[in-house]
Coordinates of C-alpha atoms in Angstrom, one line a residue:
X536 CA -90.4 23.0 30.1
X537 CA -93.5 23.8 30.0
X538 CA -93.6 27.3 29.9
X539 CA -90.7 27.1 26.9
X540 CA -93.6 25.0 24.9
X541 CA -95.7 27.8 22.8
X542 CA -92.1 29.9 22.2
X543 CA -89.9 26.5 20.9
X544 CA -93.2 26.2 19.0
X545 CA -93.3 30.2 18.0
X546 CA -89.8 28.4 15.7
X547 CA -91.1 25.4 14.9
X548 CA -93.9 28.0 12.9
X549 CA -91.3 30.8 11.5
X550 CA -89.9 28.3 10.1
X551 CA -91.9 26.4 8.7
X552 CA -93.3 30.1 7.0
X553 CA -89.8 30.7 5.7
X554 CA -90.0 27.3 4.6
X555 CA -92.7 27.1 3.1
X556 CA -92.3 31.1 1.1
X557 CA -88.6 29.6 0.7
X558 CA -89.0 25.5 -1.3
X559 CA -91.9 24.7 -1.8
X560 CA -95.4 26.4 -4.6
X561 CA -96.7 27.8 -1.3
X562 CA -97.9 31.1 -1.3
X563 CA -96.5 33.2 1.3
X564 CA -100.5 33.7 2.1
X565 CA -100.9 30.4 2.9
X566 CA -97.0 30.4 5.0
X567 CA -98.2 32.9 7.1
X568 CA -101.3 31.0 7.7
X569 CA -100.1 27.7 8.3
X570 CA -97.8 29.4 10.5
X571 CA -100.3 31.2 12.4
X572 CA -101.8 28.1 13.0
X573 CA -99.3 26.1 14.7
X574 CA -97.9 28.9 16.8
X575 CA -101.7 28.8 18.0
X576 CA -102.0 25.1 18.6
X577 CA -97.7 25.1 20.2
X578 CA -98.8 28.1 22.7
X579 CA -101.8 27.2 24.0
X580 CA -105.0 27.9 22.2
X581 CA -108.0 25.9 20.8
X582 CA -108.0 24.4 17.3
X583 CA -111.3 26.3 17.2
X584 CA -110.1 29.1 19.0
X585 CA -106.6 29.5 17.4
X586 CA -109.3 30.2 13.5
X587 CA -111.2 32.5 15.3
X588 CA -108.2 35.4 16.2
X589 CA -106.7 33.9 12.3
X590 CA -110.2 35.5 11.3
X591 CA -110.7 38.4 13.1
X592 CA -106.7 38.9 12.9
X593 CA -106.9 39.3 9.2
X594 CA -110.6 41.4 9.6
X595 CA -109.0 43.6 11.8
X596 CA -106.6 44.3 10.0
X597 CA -107.7 44.5 6.5
X598 CA -110.4 47.1 8.3
X599 CA -108.0 49.5 9.7
X600 CA -106.1 49.5 5.6
X601 CA -107.6 47.7 3.3
X602 CA -109.3 50.4 1.8
X603 CA -106.5 53.2 2.2
X604 CA -104.5 50.0 0.2
X605 CA -106.8 50.1 -2.6
X606 CA -106.7 54.4 -3.3
X607 CA -103.3 54.4 -3.0
X608 CA -103.0 52.0 -6.3
X609 CA -105.6 54.0 -8.1
X610 CA -104.1 57.4 -7.6
X611 CA -100.4 55.6 -8.4
X612 CA -102.3 53.9 -12.0
X613 CA -103.7 57.5 -13.0
X614 CA -100.3 58.8 -12.1
X615 CA -98.8 56.6 -14.3
X616 CA -101.7 56.4 -17.2
X617 CA -101.7 60.3 -17.3
X618 CA -98.0 61.2 -17.6
X619 CA -97.6 63.2 -14.5
X620 CA -95.3 61.0 -12.9
X621 CA -92.8 62.1 -16.7
X622 CA -94.1 65.7 -15.7
X623 CA -92.4 66.1 -12.6
X624 CA -89.3 63.7 -14.2
X625 CA -88.4 66.6 -16.8
X626 CA -89.3 69.9 -14.6
X627 CA -87.0 68.9 -11.6
X628 CA -84.4 68.4 -14.8
X629 CA -85.2 71.4 -16.5
X630 CA -84.6 72.8 -12.7
X631 CA -81.5 70.8 -11.3
X632 CA -79.9 72.1 -14.6
X633 CA -77.6 70.1 -16.6
X634 CA -75.2 67.3 -15.1
X635 CA -77.5 67.4 -11.5
X636 CA -79.2 64.7 -13.8
X637 CA -79.3 62.6 -11.4
X638 CA -80.2 64.4 -8.9
X639 CA -83.0 65.5 -10.9
X640 CA -83.9 61.1 -10.9
X641 CA -83.7 60.6 -7.4
X642 CA -86.5 63.4 -6.6
X643 CA -88.1 62.2 -9.0
X644 CA -88.1 59.2 -7.0
X645 CA -88.6 59.7 -3.5
X646 CA -92.1 61.7 -5.1
X647 CA -93.5 58.9 -6.9
X648 CA -92.9 55.8 -5.7
X649 CA -94.8 56.8 -2.5
X650 CA -98.6 56.3 -5.2
X651 CA -96.5 54.2 -7.6
X652 CA -95.1 50.8 -7.7
X653 CA -91.1 50.9 -7.1
X654 CA -91.3 48.3 -10.7
X655 CA -93.6 50.5 -12.3
X656 CA -92.3 53.3 -11.8
X657 CA -89.1 52.7 -12.7
X658 CA -89.7 51.0 -16.4
X659 CA -92.3 53.9 -16.8
X660 CA -89.5 56.1 -16.6
X661 CA -86.0 54.5 -17.4
X662 CA -86.3 55.7 -21.1
X663 CA -86.8 59.0 -19.5
X664 CA -83.4 57.8 -18.5
X665 CA -81.8 56.5 -21.8
X666 CA -82.9 59.8 -23.4
X667 CA -80.2 62.4 -21.1
X668 CA -77.2 59.6 -21.6
X669 CA -77.5 59.9 -24.7
X670 CA -77.8 64.0 -24.7
X671 CA -75.7 64.5 -22.1
X672 CA -73.5 61.8 -22.0
X673 CA -74.3 60.4 -18.5
X674 CA -73.3 57.2 -17.1
X675 CA -75.9 54.7 -17.3
X676 CA -75.5 53.4 -13.8
X677 CA -75.6 56.6 -11.9
X678 CA -78.8 58.0 -13.4
X679 CA -80.2 54.3 -13.4
X680 CA -79.1 54.4 -9.8
X681 CA -80.7 57.4 -8.7
X682 CA -84.1 56.3 -9.8
X683 CA -84.1 53.4 -8.0
X684 CA -82.8 54.4 -4.7
X685 CA -84.9 57.2 -5.4
X686 CA -87.4 55.2 -6.2
X687 CA -87.5 51.4 -3.2
X688 CA -86.6 54.3 -1.0
X689 CA -89.5 55.4 -0.3
X690 CA -91.9 52.4 -1.6
X691 CA -90.6 50.9 1.8
X692 CA -90.9 53.3 4.4
X693 CA -93.6 56.6 3.6
X694 CA -96.9 55.2 3.5
X695 CA -99.6 54.9 1.7
X696 CA -97.2 51.8 -0.6
X697 CA -98.4 49.0 1.2
X698 CA -95.4 47.7 2.4
X699 CA -95.3 50.1 5.5
X700 CA -98.9 50.1 4.8
X701 CA -99.6 47.4 5.6
X702 CA -96.6 47.2 9.2
X703 CA -98.8 50.4 10.1
X704 CA -101.9 49.1 11.6
X705 CA -100.2 45.7 12.3
X706 CA -98.6 47.9 15.3
X707 CA -101.2 49.7 15.6
X708 CA -100.0 53.2 14.7
X709 CA -101.0 56.2 12.9
X710 CA -100.8 56.6 9.6
X711 CA -100.0 60.4 9.0
X712 CA -96.4 59.9 11.6
X713 CA -95.7 57.2 10.4
X714 CA -95.9 59.4 7.0
X715 CA -93.7 61.3 8.7
X716 CA -90.7 59.7 10.3
X717 CA -90.9 58.4 6.3
X718 CA -90.2 60.8 4.5
X719 CA -87.2 62.2 7.2
X720 CA -85.7 59.2 8.1
X721 CA -86.1 59.3 4.4
X722 CA -83.8 62.1 2.9
X723 CA -80.2 60.7 4.4
X724 CA -80.7 57.5 2.6
X725 CA -81.3 58.6 -0.7
X726 CA -78.0 61.4 -0.8
X727 CA -76.2 58.4 -0.3
X728 CA -77.6 56.1 -2.7
X729 CA -77.1 58.8 -5.1
X730 CA -73.7 60.0 -3.6
X731 CA -72.7 56.2 -4.7
X732 CA -74.2 56.2 -8.5
X733 CA -71.8 59.4 -8.8
X734 CA -69.2 57.1 -8.3
X735 CA -70.6 54.2 -10.2
X736 CA -69.6 56.3 -13.8
X737 CA -65.5 56.5 -12.2
X738 CA -65.8 52.4 -11.1
X739 CA -67.1 50.9 -14.7
X740 CA -66.7 54.0 -16.8
X741 CA -67.4 51.5 -20.1
X742 CA -70.9 52.5 -19.2
X743 CA -70.6 56.0 -20.2
X744 CA -73.6 54.0 -23.7
X745 CA -76.7 52.7 -23.0
X746 CA -76.0 49.9 -26.3
X747 CA -73.6 49.3 -28.6
X748 CA -75.5 50.8 -32.0
X749 CA -75.9 53.8 -31.5
X750 CA -79.2 54.7 -34.2
X751 CA -80.2 52.4 -31.5
X752 CA -80.3 55.0 -29.0
X753 CA -80.8 57.8 -31.7
X754 CA -84.3 55.4 -32.2
X755 CA -84.9 55.6 -28.4
X756 CA -85.0 58.7 -28.0
X757 CA -86.3 59.8 -30.3
X758 CA -89.2 57.3 -29.9
X759 CA -89.6 58.4 -26.7
X760 CA -90.4 62.1 -28.2
X761 CA -92.6 60.6 -30.2
X762 CA -95.1 59.4 -27.6
X763 CA -94.3 63.0 -25.5
X764 CA -95.9 65.0 -28.7
X765 CA -99.2 61.9 -28.7
X766 CA -99.3 62.4 -25.5
X767 CA -99.5 65.9 -24.4
X768 CA -98.9 65.7 -20.7
X769 CA -100.2 67.6 -18.2
X770 CA -98.6 70.3 -16.3
X771 CA -96.0 70.7 -12.9
X772 CA -98.6 71.7 -10.8
X773 CA -101.9 69.0 -11.5
X774 CA -99.0 66.1 -11.1
X775 CA -97.2 66.7 -7.5
X776 CA -101.4 67.3 -6.4
X777 CA -103.1 64.1 -5.8
X778 CA -100.0 63.7 -4.2
X779 CA -99.0 66.4 -2.2
X780 CA -103.0 67.0 -1.2
X781 CA -103.3 63.5 0.8
X782 CA -99.9 64.2 2.6
X783 CA -100.3 67.5 3.7
X784 CA -104.3 66.7 4.7
X785 CA -102.4 63.3 7.0
X786 CA -99.9 65.5 8.1
X787 CA -102.1 67.8 9.6
X788 CA -103.8 65.7 11.4
X789 CA -101.2 63.6 12.8
X790 CA -99.5 67.7 14.3
X791 CA -103.3 68.1 15.5
X792 CA -103.2 65.2 17.2
X793 CA -99.8 66.4 19.0
X794 CA -100.9 69.8 20.0
X795 CA -104.3 68.2 21.8
X796 CA -102.4 66.5 24.2
X797 CA -100.8 70.3 25.0
X798 CA -102.1 72.1 28.3
X799 CA -103.2 74.8 26.0
X800 CA -105.1 73.0 23.8
X801 CA -107.1 70.0 25.9
X802 CA -110.2 69.5 25.8
X803 CA -110.9 71.7 21.5
X804 CA -110.7 68.6 20.2
X805 CA -114.6 69.4 19.4
X806 CA -113.3 72.7 17.5
X807 CA -114.7 72.8 14.3
X808 CA -111.3 72.9 12.7
X809 CA -110.0 70.3 14.4
X810 CA -113.1 68.2 13.5
X811 CA -112.4 69.4 10.2
X812 CA -109.0 68.2 10.1
X813 CA -109.9 65.5 12.1
X814 CA -112.3 64.7 9.5
X815 CA -109.6 65.0 6.1
X816 CA -106.8 64.2 7.2
X817 CA -108.4 60.4 7.5
X818 CA -106.4 58.0 5.5
X819 CA -109.2 57.4 3.4
X820 CA -110.9 60.4 3.2
X821 CA -107.5 62.2 2.1
X822 CA -107.1 59.3 -0.2
X823 CA -110.2 59.2 -1.5
X824 CA -109.8 63.3 -2.7
X825 CA -106.6 62.1 -4.3
X826 CA -107.8 59.7 -6.1
X827 CA -110.8 62.5 -8.0
X828 CA -107.8 65.4 -7.7
X829 CA -105.8 63.2 -10.6
X830 CA -109.4 61.6 -12.1
X831 CA -111.1 64.7 -13.0
X832 CA -107.3 66.8 -13.8
X833 CA -105.3 64.3 -14.7
X834 CA -107.8 63.3 -17.2
X835 CA -109.8 65.4 -18.0
X836 CA -110.7 64.3 -22.0
X837 CA -110.9 61.0 -20.9
X838 CA -113.8 58.4 -21.8
X839 CA -115.9 56.7 -18.4
X840 CA -115.3 53.9 -19.7
X841 CA -111.4 54.2 -20.2
X842 CA -111.0 55.6 -16.4
X843 CA -112.4 52.6 -14.5
X844 CA -110.9 50.5 -17.2
X845 CA -107.2 52.4 -16.0
X846 CA -109.1 52.0 -12.1
X847 CA -109.7 48.6 -12.5
X848 CA -106.1 48.1 -13.9
X849 CA -104.3 48.8 -10.6
X850 CA -106.6 47.4 -8.4
X851 CA -105.9 44.2 -10.1
X852 CA -102.8 43.9 -8.4
X853 CA -104.6 44.6 -4.7
X854 CA -105.8 41.5 -3.7
X855 CA -102.2 39.3 -3.6
X856 CA -101.4 41.7 -1.2
X857 CA -103.8 42.7 0.8
X858 CA -103.7 38.6 1.2
X859 CA -100.2 39.0 1.8
X860 CA -100.6 41.9 4.3
X861 CA -104.0 40.3 6.4
X862 CA -102.1 37.3 6.7
X863 CA -99.3 39.2 9.1
X864 CA -102.1 40.4 10.9
X865 CA -103.3 36.4 11.4
X866 CA -100.5 35.6 12.3
X867 CA -99.6 38.5 14.7
X868 CA -102.6 37.9 16.1
X869 CA -102.8 34.5 16.7
X870 CA -99.0 35.9 18.6
X871 CA -100.8 38.3 20.8
X872 CA -103.4 35.9 21.9
X873 CA -101.3 32.7 23.2
X874 CA -98.9 34.6 25.5
X875 CA -96.2 33.6 23.3
X876 CA -95.8 36.8 22.8
X877 CA -95.5 38.2 26.7
X878 CA -92.7 35.4 27.3
X879 CA -90.8 36.2 24.6
X880 CA -91.3 40.4 25.1
X881 CA -90.2 39.4 29.4
X882 CA -86.6 37.9 28.3
X883 CA -86.0 40.4 26.2
X884 CA -86.8 42.9 28.1
X885 CA -83.1 42.2 29.7
X886 CA -81.7 41.9 26.9
X887 CA -78.3 44.7 26.4
X888 CA -80.1 45.6 23.4
X889 CA -83.0 48.1 22.1
X890 CA -86.3 46.4 21.4
X891 CA -86.7 48.1 18.3
X892 CA -84.1 46.0 16.5
X893 CA -85.4 43.2 16.5
X894 CA -88.2 43.9 14.0
X895 CA -85.2 44.8 12.3
X896 CA -83.3 41.6 12.4
X897 CA -86.4 39.5 11.7
X898 CA -87.2 41.9 9.1
X899 CA -83.1 41.7 7.8
X900 CA -83.2 37.7 7.7
X901 CA -87.0 37.1 6.1
X902 CA -85.3 39.7 3.2
X903 CA -82.0 38.0 2.5
X904 CA -83.8 34.8 2.6
X905 CA -86.5 35.1 0.3
X906 CA -86.1 38.6 -1.2
X907 CA -89.8 40.1 -1.4
X908 CA -89.2 43.3 1.0
X909 CA -92.9 44.0 1.9
X910 CA -93.2 40.4 2.7
X911 CA -89.9 41.2 5.1
X912 CA -91.2 42.9 6.4
X913 CA -94.6 42.5 7.5
X914 CA -93.8 38.8 9.1
X915 CA -91.0 41.3 10.9
X916 CA -94.2 42.8 12.1
X917 CA -96.7 39.9 12.8
X918 CA -93.3 38.2 14.9
X919 CA -92.5 41.7 17.0
X920 CA -95.4 43.5 17.5
X921 CA -96.7 41.0 19.6
X922 CA -94.3 40.4 21.2
X923 CA -92.5 44.2 22.3
X924 CA -96.2 45.8 22.4
X925 CA -95.8 44.4 26.2
X926 CA -92.4 45.4 26.7
X927 CA -92.8 49.1 28.9
X928 CA -91.4 52.7 27.3
X929 CA -91.4 51.0 24.2
X930 CA -91.7 53.5 20.6
X931 CA -94.4 51.9 18.6
X932 CA -94.0 54.0 15.8
X933 CA -90.1 53.6 15.0
X934 CA -90.0 49.9 15.9
X935 CA -92.9 50.2 12.7
X936 CA -90.1 51.6 11.1
X937 CA -87.7 49.3 12.2
X938 CA -89.1 47.0 10.4
X939 CA -90.1 48.4 7.3
X940 CA -85.9 49.6 7.4
X941 CA -84.8 46.3 7.6
X942 CA -86.3 44.6 4.8
X943 CA -84.3 46.9 3.0
X944 CA -81.0 44.3 2.8
X945 CA -78.7 44.1 0.9
X946 CA -81.2 42.7 -2.6
X947 CA -79.4 40.4 -4.7
X948 CA -81.3 37.4 -7.0
X949 CA -84.2 36.5 -5.3
X950 CA -85.6 40.1 -5.7
X951 CA -87.8 41.3 -8.6
X952 CA -86.2 44.5 -8.5
X953 CA -82.2 43.6 -9.1
X954 CA -83.0 42.0 -12.2
X955 CA -85.4 44.8 -13.7
X956 CA -82.8 47.7 -12.6
X957 CA -79.8 45.3 -13.5
X958 CA -81.8 43.7 -16.8
X959 CA -82.6 47.3 -17.9
X960 CA -79.1 48.8 -17.4
X961 CA -77.9 45.9 -19.0
X962 CA -75.9 45.4 -16.4
X963 CA -75.2 40.5 -17.0
X964 CA -72.3 40.5 -14.0
X965 CA -73.3 38.4 -11.4
X966 CA -70.3 40.4 -9.4
X967 CA -71.3 44.3 -11.2
X968 CA -75.2 43.3 -10.9
X969 CA -74.3 42.8 -6.8
X970 CA -72.6 46.0 -7.0
X971 CA -74.8 48.2 -8.4
X972 CA -77.9 47.4 -7.1
X973 CA -77.4 45.1 -3.7
X974 CA -74.8 47.1 -2.5
X975 CA -77.7 50.8 -2.3
X976 CA -79.8 49.1 -0.7
X977 CA -77.5 47.7 1.7
X978 CA -76.4 51.5 1.9
X979 CA -80.1 52.0 2.6
X980 CA -80.5 49.7 5.1
X981 CA -77.9 51.1 7.3
X982 CA -78.5 54.7 7.3
X983 CA -81.8 54.6 7.9
X984 CA -81.0 52.1 10.8
X985 CA -79.0 55.3 12.5
X986 CA -81.5 57.2 11.5
X987 CA -84.2 54.9 13.8
X988 CA -81.8 54.8 16.7
X989 CA -81.3 58.6 16.4
X990 CA -84.7 59.5 17.0
X991 CA -85.4 56.4 19.4
X992 CA -82.1 58.6 21.2
X993 CA -84.0 62.3 20.9
X994 CA -87.6 60.4 21.0

């Protein structure tokens, strides 16, 4: 019976976490800390040791990713303010031509949501959707869902977006590898959502127009074009540079780490080439370079005061993200230190399922219960990482991605993006709202799971 006390304690801790987030005014950060205390005490730790482990886990998690999250958000704010995101969208629409606007918007979302928050990016680019509906007589649901789908997928699975970055820190996996796998897994998800968005035009042909009054559409289009004239957009190369450079540098470092494990490159890690890219490819350095590039190339004529103001505006959103991520790391540290993770790992190892499904299942359940994708994946990582790390032969990178993909599941009324997407497109019926947005996120959830399982089989 004594052996099961830590397990019972974990069940109580998780139930407390879900109850506090769902039914009370307690913030997710404090809820995770309370759950960590319950798990620590029931897991055999003293009160003093529990507090020490929470502090250590919180600090070690943020020590590896806190600065990266801040730099990523600063870069995203500059891309948003300078018009770089809009430039990328316009260029893709021009290249792909008429009647392929949904693919241009999906690709735009796939690129832009890596540094910019998904809600903000959708609001920022939605006027372009309206203008395209007016110009090309397209269905608003097709274009809007394609854009939102591209945005939400990379927002969930590709660092330096805070959610997957926090998961990478808790699982202790390389951010470059996390980024590379996320980029790959995101592609089929975006493609399937875009095809679904095209089907919506046949399902709801009445959404051919955005507003009942055509004059409103005309005014929207004119105002958008006037804003574009009054604020000249940067060229495409400069718009993409701050996004591409850090991704390339981080991926080069990840590839080099693989090469150094081959016999031909043994003991070559001190070579100037590997040392050079090991430095530049560190996420902190790569994103610092990106912020500098964005500042001096996208806003060359903006005053120093305004640049700092925009950067600080972006950083205002960092606090809550860091607290939630750090609290998730603290909960994970308690489970690891108390030994409950090892106990559960021994039980899971005998089950007829692959252990990488554990973070996926937890993230799915938490997402369905409380709505936030970021909280869902961080919670899943915090609970599952100490468990599956004890099981031999587990690919922790794919387990981390499983946590992020589980958080796609069925976005509905308790998810802020659900309301942003549906309200801006004028969808008011609850059933239609779920068909328009809950199903696409669930498609990404299913396709992403298949991708993780295939990679796990191959790797």
